Coordinates of C-alpha atoms in Angstrom, one line a residue:
M1 CA 0.0 0.0 0.0
A2 CA 2.9 2.3 0.6
K3 CA 6.2 1.0 -1.0
A4 CA 6.6 -1.0 -4.0
T5 CA 4.8 -4.4 -3.9
P6 CA 5.9 -7.3 -6.1
T7 CA 3.5 -9.8 -7.6
G8 CA 3.9 -13.6 -7.6
I9 CA 2.5 -16.8 -8.7
S10 CA 0.6 -19.0 -6.5
L11 CA 2.5 -22.3 -6.5
N12 CA -0.7 -24.4 -5.9
D13 CA -2.5 -22.9 -8.8
A14 CA -2.8 -25.5 -11.5
N15 CA -4.8 -23.3 -14.0
Q16 CA -2.3 -22.6 -16.8
Q17 CA -4.3 -19.6 -18.0
A18 CA -4.2 -18.1 -14.5
I19 CA -0.3 -18.6 -14.3
E20 CA 0.1 -16.9 -17.8
A21 CA -2.2 -14.0 -16.9
V22 CA -0.1 -13.4 -13.7
R23 CA 3.1 -13.6 -15.7
A24 CA 1.8 -11.1 -18.1
M25 CA 0.9 -8.5 -15.3
K26 CA 3.3 -5.7 -14.3
Q27 CA 5.6 -7.3 -11.8
E28 CA 5.9 -4.3 -9.2
Y29 CA 3.2 -1.9 -8.0
N30 CA 3.7 1.4 -6.3
P31 CA 1.0 3.7 -4.8
E32 CA 1.1 6.0 -7.7
D33 CA -0.1 3.0 -9.9
F34 CA -3.6 3.4 -8.3
P35 CA -5.9 6.2 -7.6
K36 CA -5.1 8.0 -4.2
A37 CA -8.7 7.8 -3.3
R38 CA -8.8 4.2 -3.6
G39 CA -5.9 3.9 -1.2
E40 CA -7.7 6.2 1.4
D41 CA -10.9 4.0 1.2
V42 CA -8.8 1.0 1.9
L43 CA -7.2 2.5 4.8
E44 CA -10.4 4.0 6.2
F45 CA -12.1 0.5 6.0
L46 CA -9.3 -1.1 7.7
V47 CA -8.9 1.5 10.5
N48 CA -12.6 1.6 11.1
M49 CA -12.9 -2.3 11.3
H50 CA -10.0 -2.6 13.7
V51 CA -11.2 0.2 16.0
G52 CA -14.8 -0.9 16.0
F53 CA -13.8 -4.5 16.7
K54 CA -11.7 -3.4 19.8
K55 CA -14.5 -1.2 21.0
R56 CA -16.9 -4.1 20.7
Q57 CA -14.5 -6.2 22.5
A58 CA -13.9 -3.8 25.3
T59 CA -17.7 -3.4 25.8
A60 CA -18.1 -7.2 26.1
I61 CA -15.3 -7.8 28.6
K62 CA -16.4 -4.8 30.9
K63 CA -19.6 -6.6 31.4
L64 CA -17.8 -9.7 33.0
G65 CA -17.1 -8.3 36.5
R66 CA -16.1 -5.4 38.8
S67 CA -12.5 -5.6 37.9
T68 CA -13.0 -5.6 34.2
R69 CA -15.6 -2.7 34.6
L70 CA -13.2 -0.5 36.6
S71 CA -9.9 -1.2 34.8
P72 CA -8.8 0.9 32.0
F73 CA -8.5 -0.7 28.6
V74 CA -5.5 -0.3 26.3
F75 CA -6.1 -1.2 22.7
D76 CA -2.5 -1.5 21.4
T77 CA 1.2 -1.7 22.4
G78 CA 2.4 -1.4 18.8
I79 CA 4.5 1.0 16.8
G80 CA 4.9 4.3 18.4
Y81 CA 5.2 6.5 15.4
E82 CA 2.3 5.4 13.2
I83 CA -0.9 7.4 13.0
Q84 CA -3.3 4.6 12.6
S85 CA -1.8 2.9 15.7
Q86 CA -2.1 6.1 17.7
Y87 CA -5.7 6.7 16.6
L88 CA -6.4 3.1 18.0
Q89 CA -4.7 3.9 21.3
Q90 CA -6.6 7.2 21.4
S91 CA -10.0 5.4 21.1
A92 CA -9.2 3.3 24.3
D93 CA -9.2 4.4 28.1
A94 CA -5.5 4.7 28.2
V95 CA -2.5 5.0 26.0
A96 CA 0.6 2.7 26.1
H97 CA 3.8 3.0 24.3
D98 CA 7.5 1.8 24.8
A99 CA 11.1 2.8 23.8
Y100 CA 14.5 1.3 24.0
V101 CA 17.8 2.8 23.4
N102 CA 21.4 1.3 23.0
G103 CA 24.6 2.1 24.6
T104 CA 26.7 1.5 21.5
G105 CA 26.1 2.4 17.9
P106 CA 27.5 2.5 14.3
D107 CA 29.7 5.2 13.0
M108 CA 28.0 8.2 11.3
K109 CA 29.7 7.6 7.9
T110 CA 28.4 4.2 7.6
A111 CA 24.9 5.1 8.8
M112 CA 24.5 7.8 6.4
T113 CA 25.0 5.5 3.4
K114 CA 21.4 4.4 3.9
L115 CA 20.6 7.8 2.2
D116 CA 22.3 6.8 -1.0
G117 CA 19.8 7.0 -3.8
V118 CA 17.1 8.2 -1.6
T119 CA 15.3 11.3 -3.3
N120 CA 12.2 11.7 -1.0
T121 CA 12.8 14.6 1.4
L122 CA 10.8 13.1 4.3
E123 CA 12.7 9.8 3.9
R124 CA 16.0 11.5 3.8
N125 CA 15.1 13.5 7.0
R126 CA 13.9 10.3 8.8
L127 CA 17.0 8.4 7.9
T128 CA 19.2 11.4 8.9
L129 CA 17.5 11.6 12.3
E130 CA 17.9 7.7 12.7
A131 CA 21.7 8.1 12.0
E132 CA 22.0 11.0 14.4
R133 CA 20.2 9.4 17.2
Q134 CA 21.8 5.9 16.9
C135 CA 25.4 6.6 16.1
A136 CA 28.4 6.4 18.5
N137 CA 29.7 9.8 19.6
E138 CA 32.5 8.8 22.0
G139 CA 34.6 5.9 20.5
P140 CA 32.2 2.9 20.3
W141 CA 29.8 4.3 22.8
V142 CA 26.6 6.5 22.6
N143 CA 26.8 9.3 25.1
W144 CA 23.1 10.4 25.1
L145 CA 23.9 13.6 26.9
L146 CA 25.9 14.9 23.9
K147 CA 22.9 14.6 21.6
P148 CA 19.6 16.6 21.5
P149 CA 17.4 15.2 24.2
G150 CA 15.3 12.0 23.4
I151 CA 14.6 8.6 24.3
S152 CA 14.6 7.5 20.6
Q153 CA 16.9 5.9 18.1
G154 CA 15.1 7.7 15.2
V155 CA 11.5 9.1 15.0
P156 CA 10.1 9.0 18.5
W157 CA 8.0 6.4 20.1
L158 CA 7.4 7.7 23.6
E159 CA 7.7 11.5 23.6
H160 CA 4.9 12.8 21.5
N161 CA 2.1 10.5 22.1
R162 CA 0.5 11.9 25.2
V163 CA -3.2 12.4 24.7
E164 CA -4.9 15.0 26.8
G165 CA -7.3 13.4 29.4
K166 CA -6.1 9.7 28.9
P167 CA -3.7 8.0 31.4
F168 CA -0.2 7.3 29.7
L169 CA 1.5 4.1 30.4
V170 CA 5.1 3.4 29.4
Y171 CA 4.8 -0.3 29.4
E172 CA 8.4 -1.0 29.0
T173 CA 11.7 0.9 28.6
Q174 CA 15.4 0.4 29.1
I175 CA 19.0 1.1 27.9
Q176 CA 20.7 -1.9 26.5
Q177 CA 24.1 -3.1 27.9
P178 CA 26.9 -2.8 26.9
A179 CA 26.6 1.0 27.8
K180 CA 29.3 2.8 29.4
Y181 CA 27.1 5.8 29.8
R182 CA 23.7 4.5 31.2
A183 CA 23.4 6.0 34.7
D184 CA 21.8 9.1 33.0
F185 CA 19.0 7.0 31.5
P186 CA 16.7 6.9 34.5
L187 CA 17.0 10.5 35.2
R188 CA 16.2 11.4 31.6
I189 CA 13.1 9.2 31.8
A190 CA 12.1 10.9 35.0
A191 CA 12.5 14.2 33.5
L192 CA 10.5 13.2 30.3
A193 CA 7.7 11.6 32.5
S194 CA 7.5 14.9 34.4
I195 CA 7.4 17.2 31.3
Q196 CA 4.7 15.1 29.8
D197 CA 2.9 14.2 33.0
W198 CA 2.9 10.5 32.5
D199 CA 1.0 8.0 34.8
W200 CA 3.1 4.8 34.8
V201 CA 6.6 3.7 33.8
T202 CA 7.8 0.0 33.7
W203 CA 11.5 -0.6 33.7
H204 CA 11.9 -3.6 31.5
Y205 CA 13.0 -6.1 32.6
F206 CA 13.9 -7.5 36.0
G207 CA 15.4 -10.8 36.8
D208 CA 15.8 -14.2 35.2
G209 CA 14.4 -16.3 38.1
S210 CA 17.7 -16.6 39.9
L211 CA 16.3 -14.4 42.8
D212 CA 13.8 -16.9 43.7
N213 CA 15.8 -17.9 46.8
A214 CA 17.2 -14.5 47.5
G215 CA 16.1 -14.6 51.1
N216 CA 18.4 -17.5 51.8
T217 CA 21.4 -16.0 50.2
E218 CA 23.8 -13.4 51.9
N219 CA 24.7 -11.5 48.7
P220 CA 21.6 -12.1 46.3
F221 CA 22.7 -9.5 43.9
E222 CA 26.2 -10.4 43.7
K223 CA 26.2 -11.7 40.2
K224 CA 27.7 -10.6 36.8
L225 CA 25.9 -7.9 34.8
D226 CA 23.8 -9.1 31.9
I227 CA 25.3 -7.9 28.7
T228 CA 24.1 -8.5 25.2
T229 CA 26.9 -10.2 23.2
G230 CA 24.9 -11.8 20.5
S231 CA 21.4 -11.9 19.2
H232 CA 19.6 -12.3 22.3
P233 CA 19.2 -8.9 24.1
Q234 CA 19.8 -10.0 27.7
G235 CA 21.5 -6.5 28.0
Y236 CA 18.1 -5.1 29.1
H237 CA 18.2 -7.0 32.5
F238 CA 18.9 -4.5 35.1
T239 CA 18.6 -7.0 38.0
Y240 CA 22.3 -7.1 38.9
D241 CA 23.2 -3.6 37.9
E242 CA 24.2 -1.6 40.8
V243 CA 24.7 1.6 38.9
Q244 CA 21.4 1.5 37.0
T245 CA 19.2 0.5 40.0
S246 CA 20.6 3.1 42.3
L247 CA 19.6 5.8 39.9
M248 CA 16.3 4.0 39.0
R249 CA 15.4 4.3 42.7
A250 CA 15.9 8.0 42.5
A251 CA 13.8 8.3 39.4
G252 CA 11.1 6.4 40.8
Y253 CA 10.8 8.6 43.9
I254 CA 11.0 11.6 41.7
F255 CA 8.3 10.3 39.6
T256 CA 5.9 9.1 42.2
Q257 CA 6.2 12.3 44.3
H258 CA 5.7 14.6 41.4
A259 CA 8.9 16.2 42.3
W260 CA 9.4 17.9 39.0
Q261 CA 6.9 20.2 37.3
Q262 CA 5.3 19.3 34.0
A263 CA 5.4 21.6 30.9
P264 CA 2.9 24.4 31.7
N265 CA 1.5 24.9 28.2
P266 CA 2.2 22.0 26.0
T267 CA 2.0 22.5 22.3
T268 CA -0.8 20.4 20.6
F269 CA -0.3 18.6 17.2
I270 CA -3.7 18.0 15.7
Y271 CA -4.0 15.6 12.7
G272 CA -7.1 15.2 10.4
L273 CA -8.5 12.7 8.1
K274 CA -6.1 13.5 5.2
S275 CA -3.2 12.3 7.5
L276 CA -5.0 9.4 9.0
Y277 CA -6.0 7.9 5.6
D278 CA -2.9 8.9 3.7
P279 CA -1.5 5.7 1.8
H280 CA 1.9 7.3 2.3
S281 CA 1.5 7.3 6.0
M282 CA 2.2 3.4 5.8
N283 CA 5.7 4.1 5.1
Y284 CA 7.7 4.0 8.4
G285 CA 8.2 7.3 9.9
H286 CA 6.0 9.1 7.3
S287 CA 2.8 9.1 9.2
Y288 CA 2.8 12.6 10.4
G289 CA 4.5 14.2 7.3
Q290 CA 7.3 16.7 7.5
A291 CA 5.4 18.7 10.3
G292 CA 5.7 15.5 12.5
M293 CA 9.5 15.6 12.4
N294 CA 9.1 18.7 14.7
M295 CA 7.4 16.9 17.5
L296 CA 10.5 15.2 19.2
Q297 CA 12.4 18.5 19.7
T298 CA 9.1 20.5 20.7
V299 CA 8.4 18.0 23.6
Y300 CA 11.7 18.9 25.3
E301 CA 11.1 22.7 25.0
Y302 CA 7.4 23.1 25.5
G303 CA 5.9 19.7 26.0
A304 CA 3.3 18.2 23.5
R305 CA 0.1 16.6 23.1
I306 CA -1.2 14.8 20.2
K307 CA -4.9 14.4 18.8
I308 CA -6.2 12.5 15.8
D309 CA -9.4 14.6 14.9
T310 CA -11.7 12.6 12.6
T311 CA -14.0 15.6 12.5
R312 CA -11.6 17.8 10.5
S313 CA -9.8 17.2 7.2
D314 CA -6.5 19.2 7.6
D315 CA -3.7 19.3 10.3
Q316 CA -3.3 22.1 12.8
V317 CA -0.5 22.9 15.4
I318 CA -1.5 25.1 18.4
G319 CA 1.5 26.5 20.2
P320 CA 5.2 27.0 19.6
V321 CA 7.5 24.3 18.0
V322 CA 11.2 23.6 17.7
Q323 CA 11.6 23.0 14.0
F324 CA 13.4 19.8 12.7
E325 CA 15.9 22.1 11.0
E326 CA 16.7 23.6 14.4
R327 CA 17.6 20.3 16.0
L328 CA 21.2 20.7 15.9
T329 CA 21.3 24.4 16.8
H330 CA 18.6 24.7 19.6
N331 CA 20.2 24.6 23.0
P332 CA 19.7 24.5 25.9
Y333 CA 16.2 23.0 26.2
R334 CA 14.2 24.5 29.3
P335 CA 10.7 22.8 29.4
T336 CA 10.2 24.3 32.9
D337 CA 12.2 26.5 35.4
E338 CA 13.4 23.4 37.1
L339 CA 15.0 21.4 34.2
V340 CA 17.6 22.0 31.8
F341 CA 19.1 19.9 29.0
N342 CA 22.4 21.4 27.7
W343 CA 23.3 18.7 25.1
K344 CA 26.2 20.9 23.7
K345 CA 27.8 20.8 27.1
G346 CA 26.8 17.3 27.6
Y347 CA 24.6 17.6 30.8
F348 CA 21.1 17.5 32.3
K349 CA 20.4 19.3 35.6
A350 CA 17.2 19.4 37.7
D351 CA 16.8 21.9 40.7
A352 CA 13.4 21.5 42.4
P353 CA 12.3 21.7 46.1
I354 CA 11.7 17.9 46.4
A355 CA 14.6 16.6 44.3
V356 CA 17.7 17.9 42.5
A357 CA 19.8 15.9 40.0
F358 CA 22.7 16.1 37.7
T359 CA 24.2 13.9 35.1
G360 CA 27.1 14.5 32.9
S361 CA 31.0 15.4 33.2
V362 CA 32.6 17.7 35.8
Q363 CA 36.1 18.6 36.2
S364 CA 38.0 16.5 38.8
G365 CA 37.7 18.3 42.1
G366 CA 34.9 20.4 40.7
K367 CA 31.7 21.5 42.4
L368 CA 27.9 21.3 41.6
T369 CA 25.4 23.6 43.1
W370 CA 21.6 23.6 43.5
G371 CA 20.6 26.8 45.5
N372 CA 22.2 26.3 48.9
I373 CA 23.1 22.6 48.2
Y374 CA 26.6 21.9 47.4
M375 CA 28.4 18.8 46.0
S376 CA 32.3 19.4 45.9
N377 CA 35.6 17.7 45.7
I378 CA 34.2 15.4 42.9
T379 CA 36.5 12.6 41.9
V380 CA 36.5 9.3 40.3
C381 CA 38.1 5.9 41.2
N382 CA 38.4 3.5 38.3
P383 CA 38.8 -0.2 39.5
K384 CA 41.8 -2.0 38.1
G385 CA 41.0 -3.9 34.9
A386 CA 38.0 -2.1 34.0
F387 CA 37.3 -2.3 30.2
D388 CA 37.2 1.4 29.5
P389 CA 37.9 3.5 32.4
L390 CA 36.5 7.1 32.9
D391 CA 38.8 10.0 32.3
P392 CA 40.0 10.7 35.9
G393 CA 40.3 14.4 34.9
K394 CA 36.7 14.7 33.9
P395 CA 34.5 12.3 36.0
W396 CA 31.2 11.4 34.3
L397 CA 28.4 10.7 36.8
A398 CA 24.8 10.8 37.8
V399 CA 23.5 12.0 41.1
S400 CA 20.2 12.8 42.7
I401 CA 19.3 14.1 46.1
Y402 CA 15.5 13.3 46.8
S403 CA 12.9 13.4 49.4
L404 CA 11.4 10.1 50.5
D405 CA 8.4 11.6 52.3
G406 CA 7.3 14.2 49.7
K407 CA 8.4 17.1 51.6
P408 CA 10.9 19.7 50.4
L409 CA 14.6 18.8 51.0
A410 CA 14.7 21.9 53.2
V411 CA 12.4 20.3 55.8
T412 CA 12.2 16.7 54.9
T413 CA 12.8 14.0 57.7
S414 CA 13.7 11.4 55.3
A415 CA 15.7 11.6 52.1
G416 CA 18.1 9.5 49.7
I417 CA 21.2 10.2 47.7
S418 CA 21.9 8.2 44.7
L419 CA 25.4 8.5 43.1
G420 CA 26.8 6.4 40.3
S421 CA 28.9 6.2 37.2
T422 CA 29.5 3.0 35.2
S423 CA 30.7 -0.7 35.8
Y424 CA 31.8 -3.7 33.8
N425 CA 32.2 -7.5 34.3
S426 CA 35.7 -8.7 35.0
G427 CA 37.1 -9.7 31.6
Y428 CA 34.4 -8.0 29.5
L429 CA 35.3 -7.7 25.8
M430 CA 33.5 -5.7 23.2
G431 CA 33.5 -7.6 19.8
G432 CA 34.1 -6.0 16.4
Q433 CA 36.8 -3.6 17.7
G434 CA 39.4 -4.6 15.0
N435 CA 41.1 -7.2 17.3
G436 CA 39.3 -10.2 15.5
L437 CA 38.1 -11.5 19.1
P438 CA 34.3 -12.1 19.8
A439 CA 32.5 -10.2 22.2
K440 CA 32.8 -11.7 26.0
E441 CA 30.2 -11.0 28.6
G442 CA 32.9 -11.4 31.5
T443 CA 32.3 -12.7 34.9
L444 CA 32.6 -11.8 38.5
P445 CA 33.5 -9.5 40.2
V446 CA 31.7 -6.5 38.8
L447 CA 34.1 -3.7 38.4
T448 CA 32.2 -0.5 39.6
T449 CA 33.7 2.8 39.1
R450 CA 33.2 4.8 42.3
I451 CA 32.6 8.6 42.6
G452 CA 33.9 10.5 45.6
A453 CA 32.2 13.8 46.8
K454 CA 31.4 16.0 49.6
F455 CA 28.0 17.2 50.2
K456 CA 26.7 20.3 52.0
I457 CA 23.0 20.1 52.5
P458 CA 21.7 22.5 55.0
G459 CA 18.5 20.7 55.5
F460 CA 20.3 17.6 56.4
A461 CA 22.3 19.3 59.3
G462 CA 22.3 17.1 62.3
A463 CA 20.6 14.3 60.6
N464 CA 21.4 10.6 61.0
Y465 CA 22.4 8.5 58.0
I466 CA 22.8 4.9 56.9
M467 CA 24.7 3.7 53.7
H468 CA 23.8 0.5 52.1
N469 CA 25.7 -1.6 49.5
F470 CA 24.0 -3.3 46.7
N471 CA 22.9 -6.4 48.8
G472 CA 21.1 -4.1 51.3
Q473 CA 23.9 -4.5 53.9
I474 CA 24.9 -1.5 56.2
I475 CA 28.3 -0.4 55.3
D476 CA 28.3 3.0 57.3
K477 CA 25.9 4.8 59.6
E478 CA 25.6 7.4 62.1
C479 CA 22.5 7.2 64.3

């Protein structure tokens, strides 16, 4: 319906005349070979059939009991950048989307070869964005803080799909190991969830069953990191990742306590019938036309809502946008007074009464400030044998100081500090690095890079503290 479609002969058709007729047909068809109105009719029929079936199904199920009547229904967990899928989602009680990102990527020169021979402007823009989002920018690694903000490896799946008045569920998300720079991911998710006023986030995924007897084990989390070395993406497991789970804990408290404000006046992208039933929307990344390419950047500056409006024909944008053409110049992004993404300097910072945070690089011995909260004498300690140590002169870290009782840090009686950087399994080896050796997941012990610092938090003066290791054991306290 969108791209060229080849014809073929049915192998179980014994009718010679039918076979000859097929052979005589044109062997490849494009949308341009048919009236545009016909393609629109087909799409309208399929969309209405699909949405109608889901609605009838929901009506029937809701009659089966109290829990089914009270529970919100989600109609899809499909492709996040497809207008027909989003219209289906919009027709349900709630909206659910996902997104994953990688910690490594191809080089830009190789990725840009996908544009060779491509003449369609929208497709060239899509492929360019995909290359910019996916490609490594620090050796083999992707440092997401040095890219314009986004939880996407091309056109977005999470950012733009918030529907006003509908609960929004992130049904799964994670960064895939190997990832030297991953401690920032939970804080960036917390920031996006705040900007867009989400309702639910699921970190995916936890465990492989080996924690079933954790209560009988002194060190239940003392296992090697799960790292993708082949076709199976076990690198999404975060169970034994001390660095990741520490910052996920911070992000969880930030999110559940609404610590960071949402964007005050989000821009609304409205798409009408022409976009919904356009046959060219079936090409991946073409659903929303060139105007849709503005949504990713706009979310991080203004916030955004999306609406598929079948009462109108044309599209409309209500509110300011950051144009696709501005994506590599617009900086910093400030969706609220509390949050700033400065991708040209490679950091994200949050300063709010209930929780503060920073992730990025600082000078060794340097200082971070959030109002009257100070973090100074920042240093890094790389363990011996770590696969790719941090630059000791410029520690890369993620840190958050957050209330546990929902009160501002100035008056809270219970708070937490999460501070992390990176880690590797002993003997980890990245494949494809010109050494002819295959990737190797490595084994115990996990080599964790430690960040040292001194905190000055006036609201914590005279407070007691307890420091836990990854297995929940107390390693220091003052009570």
